[in-house]
RNA sequence: GGAGAGGUGACCGAGCAGGUUUAAGGUGCACGCCUGCUAAGCGUGUGUGGGUCAAAAGCUCACCGUGGGUUCAAAUCCCACCCUCUCCGCCA
C-alpha cells in the first residue's frame, strides 16, 4: 500500500508508476475521496467535541436538580447529525481503503522502464552451457526412461499440473528441499519456519496477492481460506500488526512449503513436463530489515539463491526485470534463470524482490528505532529456490549418453542414489 | 460441535446496576533531584492513528478483541463474530 499522504503530494509520480507497471487504478477517485473524507472528518470532530462539552453540562445540571430536557432535545438533533456523518465517513473510508489496495508499488528509479520482458536486462551469467557429445534428452524423456515422474497418474488424481514424483524422483525432490534448507540455515544464518499453507483473506491481502490475484488462488469456500501461492505469504505475515525493536533487525527466515497456483489464463504456455504446475515445492527466503538497508539485503538474497545453483554447478543467468514485468507489490526484482540443456532454454527458478514498505503498510509491520520512533520496516523475499525447474535443469544437465543421471556432489551427502538402469524399482 | 471462563495502554491490574475516569493504581522505562557509590526515596514524563498547521507546539477526534446497535452520553447495556483457556463430544 502506498501512503495516502504521499499520493496526495506526489500524484504524478504515482500515476507514472501505475502506467509503467501496466496496472489500472483510479487515482482521481482516490484523491476526491480523500478530500471528501477530510471534510467529513472535520465536521464530525466539531460536532463530537460539542457533544462532549454539553454532556458535561448535563451532568452538572442534573446533579443540581435542574431541568435538562431542552438540552436533551437539542442534543438529540446533534446526535442525529453525528450518526449521519459517521455513516458517510465510514462509507468513504471503506471505498478509499479498497481503492488504495489496488495501487501498485512504485518501481525503484533504477528499474528499466519497459512494457514487457523484452525490456528486461540480463545482468549476469554464471558458468557455461554444458557440451554434450550426444543429443541431450529433455527431462520428460529422462523421467520416462528412469521412472522419475508419473504425470498421467497425477492428472488422473488431481488434474493436469499436479505432478507425481516416483521412486528416485521423489527421493531427489525430498533431498533437494532438505539440502536447500540446511544450506541457508547453516551458511547464510537463516531461521527456519514451518508454516500453514492455508491462510486467511487478510493474510493474503497483507502481502498483496489480494485483491488483484483472487482468480489465481485456490480458495476453500466454506472457511474463506486460501492455499498459498508461495511461503512469502504466511512468513511475511508472521509479524503482521506487530512492532519490532530495531536491534532485532534484520530477521531472516527460510521456509519450505508446497505452493499452489491456479495459473488462470496461462494454459498452453510452456506447460511441457514440470515447467508450469498447479502444485510445486519451494524453499523461500524472507527478510525483515531496517529501511536504509533493504537494497543491500536484495543483493544478499540474490547471492544466497545463486549459491544454491553454484553448489549444484548449474549454468544460470540473472535478469533485472523492467517496470512492466514487475509484480504488483515489488519495487525491484531479479529473476534467476537456470539453463535447461534438454529444453534448450533458461527457466526461472527464483524471483527476488524488494517490496520496500509496501507490504509492511498492508500487513502493518513496524519497527521502533533506537530513538523510539516508529516506522514501517522493509520486507523482501526470494525463492531459494523452486524445485520443479531446478529438477529439470539437474536431470538435463547431469544426464549421460546412456540416458542415466549422475547425482551432483552436494546431493550425495543426502544419500541421493544415482539414477541408473537399475533404479527402476517398481 | 456443546458447556463454562476470559480478552483493558510495554506489562500487571481496577473500572463493567451508563455521566467530572478526557481509563485509577502499580511495575517497567526515560529524564531530573537527593545521595561518597549502589539501593531506597522524591519529582516529571511515558501509547497509536486521523484532522488542523509551512513545521513544531497547541487544539481536536478516534481507539478498552472485531463489527454493528441502544442513548443526549457506552470500556460499562444489547446483538453478531473472532481469539485464548478449561471441561465434554468427535476425529487423528
mmCIF file with all atom_site columns, C-alpha atoms (C1' of nucleotides) in Angstrom, chain A residues 8 37-38 45 48-49 51-52 55 58-59 62 72 75 79 366 374, chain B residues 19-20 22 48-52 60-62 68 70-74:
data_model
loop_
_atom_site.group_PDB
_atom_site.id
_atom_site.type_symbol
_atom_site.label_atom_id
_atom_site.label_alt_id
_atom_site.label_comp_id
_atom_site.label_asym_id
_atom_site.label_entity_id
_atom_site.label_seq_id
_atom_site.pdbx_PDB_ins_code
_atom_site.Cartn_x
_atom_site.Cartn_y
_atom_site.Cartn_z
_atom_site.occupancy
_atom_site.B_iso_or_equiv
_atom_site.pdbx_formal_charge
_atom_site.auth_seq_id
_atom_site.auth_comp_id
_atom_site.auth_asym_id
_atom_site.auth_atom_id
_atom_site.pdbx_PDB_model_num
ATOM 1  C CA    . UNK A 1 8   ? -1.799  13.384 -2.175 1.00 0.00 ? 8   UNK A CA    1
ATOM 2  C CA    . UNK A 1 37  ? -13.029 12.265 3.863  1.00 0.00 ? 37  UNK A CA    1
ATOM 3  C CA    . UNK A 1 38  ? -11.057 15.093 5.403  1.00 0.00 ? 38  UNK A CA    1
ATOM 4  C CA    . UNK A 1 45  ? -14.895 16.206 15.023 1.00 0.00 ? 45  UNK A CA    1
ATOM 5  C CA    . UNK A 1 48  ? -18.389 15.358 18.696 1.00 0.00 ? 48  UNK A CA    1
ATOM 6  C CA    . UNK A 1 49  ? -16.443 17.999 20.541 1.00 0.00 ? 49  UNK A CA    1
ATOM 7  C CA    . UNK A 1 51  ? -21.380 16.783 22.286 1.00 0.00 ? 51  UNK A CA    1
ATOM 8  C CA    . UNK A 1 52  ? -18.652 16.126 24.839 1.00 0.00 ? 52  UNK A CA    1
ATOM 9  C CA    . UNK A 1 55  ? -22.520 16.216 28.071 1.00 0.00 ? 55  UNK A CA    1
ATOM 10 C CA    . UNK A 1 58  ? -25.880 17.943 31.505 1.00 0.00 ? 58  UNK A CA    1
ATOM 11 C CA    . UNK A 1 59  ? -24.114 16.041 34.236 1.00 0.00 ? 59  UNK A CA    1
ATOM 12 C CA    . UNK A 1 62  ? -28.693 17.076 36.689 1.00 0.00 ? 62  UNK A CA    1
ATOM 13 C CA    . UNK A 1 72  ? -31.549 16.824 25.628 1.00 0.00 ? 72  UNK A CA    1
ATOM 14 C CA    . UNK A 1 75  ? -28.538 17.319 21.581 1.00 0.00 ? 75  UNK A CA    1
ATOM 15 C CA    . UNK A 1 79  ? -26.626 13.142 17.722 1.00 0.00 ? 79  UNK A CA    1
ATOM 16 C CA    . UNK A 1 366 ? 6.524   -1.619 12.029 1.00 0.00 ? 366 UNK A CA    1
ATOM 17 C CA    . UNK A 1 374 ? 8.086   4.227  14.754 1.00 0.00 ? 374 UNK A CA    1
ATOM 18 C "C1'" . G   B 2 19  ? -22.277 10.607 33.062 1.00 0.00 ? 19  G   B "C1'" 1
ATOM 19 C "C1'" . U   B 2 20  ? -16.012 15.311 36.284 1.00 0.00 ? 20  U   B "C1'" 1
ATOM 20 C "C1'" . U   B 2 22  ? -10.801 13.088 28.505 1.00 0.00 ? 22  U   B "C1'" 1
ATOM 21 C "C1'" . U   B 2 48  ? -1.209  4.529  18.387 1.00 0.00 ? 48  U   B "C1'" 1
ATOM 22 C "C1'" . G   B 2 49  ? -3.774  6.648  14.315 1.00 0.00 ? 49  G   B "C1'" 1
ATOM 23 C "C1'" . G   B 2 50  ? -6.632  10.744 11.844 1.00 0.00 ? 50  G   B "C1'" 1
ATOM 24 C "C1'" . G   B 2 51  ? -7.699  16.144 11.276 1.00 0.00 ? 51  G   B "C1'" 1
ATOM 25 C "C1'" . U   B 2 52  ? -5.866  21.280 11.683 1.00 0.00 ? 52  U   B "C1'" 1
ATOM 26 C "C1'" . U   B 2 60  ? -9.343  18.352 18.448 1.00 0.00 ? 60  U   B "C1'" 1
ATOM 27 C "C1'" . C   B 2 61  ? -11.407 13.400 17.069 1.00 0.00 ? 61  C   B "C1'" 1
ATOM 28 C "C1'" . A   B 2 62  ? -10.928 8.065  17.226 1.00 0.00 ? 62  A   B "C1'" 1
ATOM 29 C "C1'" . G   B 2 68  ? -22.980 -3.331 14.392 1.00 0.00 ? 68  G   B "C1'" 1
ATOM 30 C "C1'" . U   B 2 70  ? -29.494 1.452  22.004 1.00 0.00 ? 70  U   B "C1'" 1
ATOM 31 C "C1'" . U   B 2 71  ? -28.765 6.503  24.339 1.00 0.00 ? 71  U   B "C1'" 1
ATOM 32 C "C1'" . C   B 2 72  ? -28.167 13.499 24.964 1.00 0.00 ? 72  C   B "C1'" 1
ATOM 33 C "C1'" . A   B 2 73  ? -23.923 10.317 26.715 1.00 0.00 ? 73  A   B "C1'" 1
ATOM 34 C "C1'" . A   B 2 74  ? -21.019 3.418  26.153 1.00 0.00 ? 74  A   B "C1'" 1
#
